[in-house]
Amino acid sequence: DRTCRMWDIDSGECMKVVSHDTGVTSFLLHSISAGETRQVTEAMIKVPADIKIKVKYDQNPMTKTQTLTVTILEARNLPAMDSGRGTSDPYVVLQLGGTKYETRVEKKTLDPKWNEQFVFEEFRMDMELVVSIYDWDAVNLLGVGQGDFIGHVAILIDQMKQKRLVNDWFPA
């Protein structure tokens, strides 16, 4: 089965390509959740991108301190955000409560490798770690040096406490 799965940007649902004419920028998609088929244009869909993240939760029972060590390893299948070049200049922003970190920008790639580590020390178990991928632009409508949003993943800290260590790919 050579089924290609895509995400509908408007609804956020997973779609299965059931028909595509070569040279045409429209697809006949089948909604996996709703069980219906409809035609969409190329602008309405995006190929699923993934980000590989390693998250380690530690707790010191003696001092009652906790740390969350997050390593942003790499991403794959990012969309080309730089018009005419077929590439992106991705970077990642991590946020947990009021603490925010940012990776370096990887220039002209759709499969960046960062391997950057960040440590969070002040957080509660009911918080979410939000990892967002952006495409860096020297100048855009928002101002100088702002990024275009590519995708994100949110991880519940309480789940990390139970697993202690996660090293996996997440859909962005």
Backbone as a ProteinNet text record, in pm:
[ID]
protein_1_A
[PRIMARY]
DRTCRMWDIDSGECMKVVSHDTGVTSFLLHSISAGETRQVTEAMIKVPADIKIKVKYDQNPMTKTQTLTVTILEARNLPAMDSGRGTSDPYVVLQLGGTKYETRVEKKTLDPKWNEQFVFEEFRMDMELVVSIYDWDAVNLLGVGQGDFIGHVAILIDQMKQKRLVNDWFPA
[TERTIARY]
85.7	0	88.8	79.1	161.3	82.8	4.9	-77.2	11.7	-13.3	57.1	-38.2	4.3	-81.2	-42.6	-141.8	-120.3	-212	-177.8	-260.7	-331.4	-461.7	-539.3	-511.1	-458.7	-420.1	-540.7	-654.7	-772.2	-830.6	-848.1	-913.6	-815.5	-688.9	-590.1	-607.3	-690	-713.3	-623.8	-601.8	-519.9	-602.4	-542.8	-611.1	-527.7	-594.5	-527.5	-550.3	-441.9	-454.7	-508.5	-622.4	-680.2	-671.1	-641.6	-628.3	-551.5	-457.8	-383.5	-343.7	-380.2	-342.7	-208.1	-113.7	18.2	5.2	76.1	73.8	-40.2	-129	-242.2	-219	-251.4	-226.2	-349.2	-429	-541.1	-538.3	-593.7	-591.3	-731.9	-762	-884.2	-842.3	-891.5	-849.5	-965.3	-931.2	-1029.5	-999.4	-1096.6	-1080.5	-1084.6	-977.5	-969.2	-1067.6	-1082.9	-1172	-1319.5	-1350.5	-1490.5	-1541.3	-1449.9	-1491.2	-1549.6	-1515.5	-1568.6	-1454	-1486.6	-1387.2	-1418.4	-1312.4	-1332.6	-1207.7	-1224.8	-1112.9	-1056.9	-924.6	-858.8	-745.2	-703.6	-591.1	-462.3	-351.6	-220.4	-198.1	-253.6	-234.3	-304	-399.2	-475.3	-412.1	-305.1	-248	-100	-49.3	94.6	138.8	257.8	313.9	352.5	319.5	352.4	502.5	541.6	680.9	697.1	818.5	846.7	966.9	968.8	1083.1	1121.2	1250.7	1299.4	1347.9	1288.5	1315.6	1348.9	1448.2	1480.6	1447.1	1363.5	1321.3	1351.1	1422.7	1457	1410.5	1333.1	1284.5	1364.4	1416.2	1489.3	1431.6	1427.1	1382	1478.3	1525.5	1612.9	1528.2	1503.9	1417.3	1478.1	1609	1674.2	1651.3	1672	1656.8	1518.8	1439.9	1306.2	1309.5	1417.7	1428.1	1401.7	1358.2	1331.5	1389.9	1432.3	1482.7	1423.6	1406.6	1361.7	1468.4	1539.2	1643.8	1587.3	1586	1527.6	1637.1	1651.7	1748	1669.6	1687.5	1628	1729.6	1697.6	1792.7	1788.6	1672.3	1662.1	1515.8	1493.5	1359.7	1372.4	1258.6	1259.6	1129.1	1137.8	1021	959.5	1039.7	985.1	941.1	838.9	796.4	896.2	905.3	990.6	918.3	973.4	909.5	971.1	1091	1158	1117.5	1034.8	979.7	1089.3	1073.4	1165.4	1292.3	1320.4	1445.2	1421.9	1300	1271.4	1334.2	1370.9	1431.6	1367.6	1413.7	1374.2	1498.9	1486.6	1593.9	1535.7	1517.4	1443.8	1521.6	1445.3	1494.1	1378.4	1409.5	1308.9	1303.5	1181.6	1159.2	1093	1151.7	1096.8	1044	925.8	870.1	803.6	839.2	778.8	754.6	626.3	594.3	655	725.9	787.7	928	979.4	1114.7	1108.2	1191.2	1191.6	1335.7	1359.2	1490.1	1471.5	1581.1	1577.2	1703.2	1686.7	1802.2	1864.7	1976.6	2037.8	1956.7	1971.7	1906.1	1991.6	1928.1	1995.5	1955.2	2050.2	2021.5	1997.8	1902	1874	1862.7	1770.9	1751.9	1606.9	1563.6	1431.4	1444.2	1569.2	1598.7	1710.4	1684.5	1789.5	1831	1956.5	2009.8	2064.9	2006.5	2049.7	2134.4	2085.9	2150.5	2186.8	2088	2107.2	2026.4	2088.3	2028.2	1991.3	1873.8	1824	1773	1790.9	1748.6	1647.1	1533.2	1428.9	1429.4	1428.3	1432.7	1309.8	1237.3	1119	994.9	917.9	795.7	706.7	580.1	483	444	393.1	354.6	237.6	154.5	38.9	72.5	199.1	240.4	266.5	270.7	304.9	435.5	520.9	639.4	595.8	608.3	568.7	695.6	708.5	823.2	771	811.9	761.7	875.1	846.5	944.2	905.7	1006	986.1	1087.8	1053.6	1146.7	1194.5	1324.8	1382	1379.6	1338.6	1339.6	1408.7	1500.1	1569.7	1470.9	1374.8	1272.2	1140.6	1036.2	902.5	800.6	674.6	569.2	563.7	614.1	610	724.2	826.4	942.7	1071.3	1181.4	1312.8	1339.9	1388.3	1431.6	1322.1	1199.8	1090.6	1080.9	1015.3	1003	861.7	852.3	723.2	699	581.8	547.5	540.8	605.5	600.3	512	533.3	454.8	498.9	424.8	462.2	411.1	465.6	419.6	414.8	314.6	301.8	310	395.6	418.1	381.1	291.8	252.4	364.5	402	511.7	477.3	351.5	310.7	341.2	327	359.2	508.9	589.9	735	777.8	708.5	742.4	724.9	621	594.5	695.7	735.6	824.9	972.8	1006.2	1143.1	1228.1	1219.5	1300.8	1222.1	1216.8	1154	1254.1	1274.7	1363.6	1291.5	1213.9	1124.1	1095.2	1034.2	987.5	846	818.5	686.2	637.8	509	458.4	454.8	500.7	504.1	393.4
-119.5	0	123.7	207.3	327	450	436.6	545.4	652.4	774.9	888.7	957.6	980.6	1048.3	1195.4	1281.7	1425.2	1483.5	1603	1673.1	1788	1798.8	1910.7	2030.5	2137.6	2255.2	2318.1	2324	2388.6	2309.5	2178.7	2098.7	2031.2	2015.4	1948.4	1797.7	1743.6	1599.7	1526.6	1399.7	1314.5	1271.2	1282.4	1246.7	1141.6	1061.8	961.9	999	1008.5	1039.9	916.6	932.4	820.6	842.5	964.9	991.8	1121.8	1119.9	1239.9	1232.2	1334.3	1339.3	1408.7	1345.4	1403.1	1538.7	1636.7	1770	1856.9	1801.3	1876.3	1900.6	2021.3	2053.3	2035.2	1934	1901	1750.8	1714.8	1577	1535.3	1408.8	1352.1	1283.3	1334.2	1284.3	1218.1	1115.6	1046	1076.1	1130.1	1161.9	1032.6	1005.9	883.6	888.1	1005.1	1013.8	1023.9	1101.4	1123.2	1022.1	952.1	853.1	911.7	1036.8	1099.6	1135.3	1149.4	1182	1319.3	1401.6	1533.5	1575	1673.1	1724.2	1848.7	1855.3	1971.9	2014.6	2138.8	2187.8	2169.6	2178.3	2160.3	2259.3	2378.6	2481.4	2446.3	2352.5	2318.6	2206.1	2142.6	2028.2	2049.5	1974.7	1976	1834.9	1799.4	1668.9	1668.3	1562	1559.9	1571.1	1661.7	1678.4	1615.6	1573	1510.9	1577.8	1577.4	1626.8	1520.5	1493.1	1394	1466.8	1429.2	1495.6	1389.2	1419	1334	1414	1357.3	1426.2	1335	1388.2	1310.7	1386.4	1317.6	1375.6	1315.6	1401.8	1357.9	1426.6	1350.6	1408.1	1362.4	1457.7	1427.4	1426.5	1306.8	1299.2	1366.7	1376.2	1439.1	1590	1653.5	1799.1	1840.4	1742.6	1767.2	1860.8	1851.6	1929.6	1837.7	1897.7	1822.1	1896.4	1821.1	1880.9	1806.8	1881.7	1826.2	1864.3	1764	1786.9	1751.6	1848.6	1830.5	1847.9	1746.6	1753.7	1756.1	1862.2	1872.1	1810.2	1692.5	1617.8	1658.3	1638.3	1666	1673.2	1712.4	1711.6	1655.8	1611.6	1558.9	1596.8	1604	1633.2	1769.7	1867.5	2002	2060	2143.6	2206.5	2314.5	2334	2440.4	2572.6	2657.7	2785.1	2903.1	2884.5	2992.5	2984.1	3077.9	3071.7	3074.6	2987	2981.7	2902.1	2868.5	2796.4	2650.3	2615.8	2478.3	2433.9	2530.5	2497.7	2580.9	2556.9	2636.3	2664.2	2756.4	2788.5	2765.4	2637.9	2607.8	2630.1	2664.6	2668.6	2629.9	2595.5	2546.3	2637.3	2663.9	2738.1	2641.4	2629.3	2545.1	2636.4	2606.4	2687.4	2598.1	2623.2	2553.8	2658.9	2691	2800.3	2930.1	3001.7	3127.7	3113.8	2991.2	2969.4	2933.8	3002.7	2982.9	2970.3	2872.5	2852.9	2846.5	2867.4	2866.4	2799.2	2712.6	2650.5	2747.5	2708.3	2785.1	2760.7	2846.9	2833.4	2741.9	2642.1	2555.6	2605	2657	2721	2620.2	2652	2585.1	2433.1	2385.3	2241.8	2209.6	2092.4	2041.8	1928.6	1888.7	1781.9	1827	1927.8	1984	1891	1907	1834.3	1937.9	1944.6	2042	1977.9	1872.4	1806.1	1906.6	1988.3	2089.9	2052.9	2072.2	2032.4	2154.4	2145.3	2253.4	2193	2265.2	2215	2311.6	2255.5	2330.8	2286.2	2382.4	2348.8	2394.1	2490.9	2540.7	2512.4	2413.2	2376.1	2295.2	2283.2	2202	2082.9	1981	1859.6	1881.2	1983.6	2006.6	2093.3	2128.5	2213.5	2130.4	2201	2140.5	2199.9	2113.6	2157.9	2177.2	2298.8	2327.4	2346.2	2263.1	2266.9	2310.5	2429.4	2485.9	2501	2469.6	2483.8	2605.1	2688.3	2807.7	2809.7	2883.5	2912.2	3054.9	3072.3	3204.7	3284.9	3409.7	3501.4	3628.7	3678.5	3802.9	3918.3	3921.6	4026.1	3962.5	3991.5	3949	4051.5	4021.1	4117.1	4149.7	4058.3	4081.1	4168.9	4187.5	4266.6	4195.1	4249.5	4193.4	4071.8	3963.3	3846.2	3762.1	3777.3	3696.7	3566.2	3466.6	3338.1	3307.6	3224.3	3173.4	3039.3	3022	2900.7	2780.8	2669.5	2544.9	2442.6	2422.1	2324.1	2317.6	2241.4	2229.5	2097.9	2065.4	1950.9	1994.6	1948.3	1978.3	1846.9	1844	1723.9	1754.1	1673.9	1691.9	1645.6	1729.8	1698.2	1578.6	1564.9	1453	1318.5	1312.2	1189.9	1161	1266.2	1248.3	1192.9	1233.2	1184.3	1032.9	981.2	837.5	759.9	814	742.1	765.2	877.6	917.5	956	878.6	908	876	972.2	952.5	998	915.5	949.8	903.4	995.6	952.2	1064.4	1024	1117.8	1161.7	1290.9	1346.8	1417.8	1406.2	1484.9	1632.6	1716.6	1860.8	1932.2
0	0	0	-101.5	-113	-68.2	37.5	88.4	150.7	115.6	174.3	270.3	392.3	489.1	496.1	506.9	515	620.1	666.7	764.3	695.8	716.1	664.8	755.2	698.9	776.7	846.3	777.5	835.6	951.6	933.8	1037.5	1131.8	1089.9	1172.2	1173.9	1082.8	1085	985.9	1015	929.7	809	691	567.3	493.5	411.2	329.2	182.9	104.3	-37.9	-109.2	-175.6	-250	-401	-444	-585.9	-605.8	-700	-733.7	-879.5	-957.8	-1098.2	-1111.8	-1182.1	-1203.3	-1271.4	-1219.9	-1277.1	-1228	-1147.5	-1095	-946.4	-900.4	-760	-672.6	-704.9	-617	-588.9	-474.9	-429.9	-389.5	-406.6	-352.7	-223.5	-109.9	20.2	92.6	169.2	251.1	397.1	468.4	609.6	690.3	763.3	842.8	959.3	1023.1	1138.7	1098.7	994.1	955.7	853.5	785.1	686.7	559.8	526.8	405.9	311.1	183.4	82	24.4	2.9	-55.9	-131.7	-219.3	-298	-230.1	-221.4	-163.1	-254.8	-239.9	-318.4	-240.3	-309.6	-248.1	-134.1	-144.7	-42.3	88.9	85.3	205.6	287.5	236	305.6	331.3	427.1	448.5	481.1	435.5	465.3	612.4	684.8	827.6	852	939.5	979.9	1117.9	1149	1277.8	1342.2	1475.3	1550.3	1652.3	1662	1758.3	1882.6	1995.6	2122.9	2226.9	2307.7	2422.6	2547.6	2634.1	2756.7	2875.3	2973.2	3092.5	3216.5	3299.5	3424.6	3539.9	3627.2	3746.6	3868.8	3977.4	4104	4212.9	4292.7	4404.9	4531.3	4589.3	4707.2	4831	4836.3	4951.8	4952.9	4838.6	4830.7	4781	4737.6	4682.4	4561.4	4484.4	4361.2	4242.7	4134.1	4012.9	3893.6	3792.7	3669.5	3550.4	3443.9	3317.3	3215.5	3164.5	3065.2	2928.7	2839	2706.5	2602.2	2517.8	2407.6	2277.3	2201	2067.7	1972.9	1922.3	1841.4	1693.7	1629.4	1486.4	1444.5	1320.5	1261.3	1120.2	1067.3	929.9	861.2	728.9	644.2	670.8	708.8	729.5	595.7	594.3	469	425.9	297.1	242.3	262.5	348	381.7	306.7	252.9	180.1	33.4	-9.3	-144.5	-250.6	-348.5	-460.5	-434.1	-308	-277.9	-241.2	-202.1	-165.5	-34.8	50	179.1	289.6	411.2	527.8	610.2	703	798.5	938.2	977.1	1099.7	1228.9	1331.8	1468.9	1559.3	1683.8	1776.9	1898.6	1945.4	2069.4	2167.4	2287.7	2393.8	2501.6	2553	2661.1	2763.7	2889	3002.3	3108.6	3130.1	3221.9	3169.6	3255.3	3215.3	3159.2	3149.9	3097.9	2950.6	2872.3	2727.5	2678.8	2591.5	2528.7	2377.7	2305.6	2159.7	2105.4	2005	1941.4	1840.7	1787.2	1677.9	1549.4	1452.6	1322.6	1235.7	1176.8	1080	941.3	867.3	738.2	624.9	540.3	413.3	424.7	508.9	524.3	560.4	521.4	559.4	661.3	690.1	785.1	879.9	963.7	1049.3	1163	1206.9	1321.6	1419.3	1538.6	1638.6	1748.5	1809.5	1922.5	2032.1	2070.7	2175.2	2298.7	2415.7	2542.3	2627.1	2692.9	2778	2908.1	3020	3150.9	3211	3252	3321.4	3466.8	3558.4	3700.8	3778.6	3728.3	3798.8	3716.1	3760.7	3690.7	3783.4	3742.9	3815.5	3727.5	3788.7	3715.9	3620.2	3643.4	3556.5	3435	3417.6	3304.7	3178.7	3065.9	2937.6	2887.4	2835.4	2763.5	2619	2567.7	2429.9	2347.3	2243.4	2153.6	2016.9	1972	1846.1	1745.9	1620.2	1512.1	1429	1400.6	1319.1	1205.5	1100.8	992.5	1012.1	1025.2	1047	917.1	927.1	813.9	857.2	774	806.9	816.9	726.8	728.3	686.9	761.5	721.4	769.8	755.6	789.9	938.5	1022.7	1167.1	1216	1133.7	1175	1139.6	1183.8	1151.7	1239.4	1177.9	1251.9	1314.4	1271.3	1324.2	1245.7	1303	1235.8	1191.8	1088.4	1041.5	1110	1168.1	1240.6	1146.3	1184.7	1107.6	1178.5	1307.3	1380.7	1525.9	1607.7	1748.5	1806.7	1922.3	1999.9	2145.8	2219.5	2362.3	2439.5	2541.3	2621.2	2765.1	2822.7	2962.4	3054.5	3149	3239.8	3327	3366.7	3450.3	3383.1	3251.4	3177.9	3182.5	3184.1	3189.7	3324.5	3429.9	3564.1	3570.4	3506.3	3508.5	3424.8	3309	3217.9	3249.5	3307.7	3343.2	3221.2	3111.5	2993.7	2867.8	2776.3	2646.4	2540.9	2440	2329.6	2203	2142.7	2036.8	1937.7	1823.9	1722.5	1760.4	1744.5	1770.1	1644.6	1609.2	1495.7	1532.5	1441.4	1469.4	1396.4
[MASK]
++++++++++++++++++++++++++++++++++++++++++++++++++++++++++++++++++++++++++++++++++++++++++++++++++++++++++++++++++++++++++++++++++++++++++++++++++++++++++++++++++++++++++++

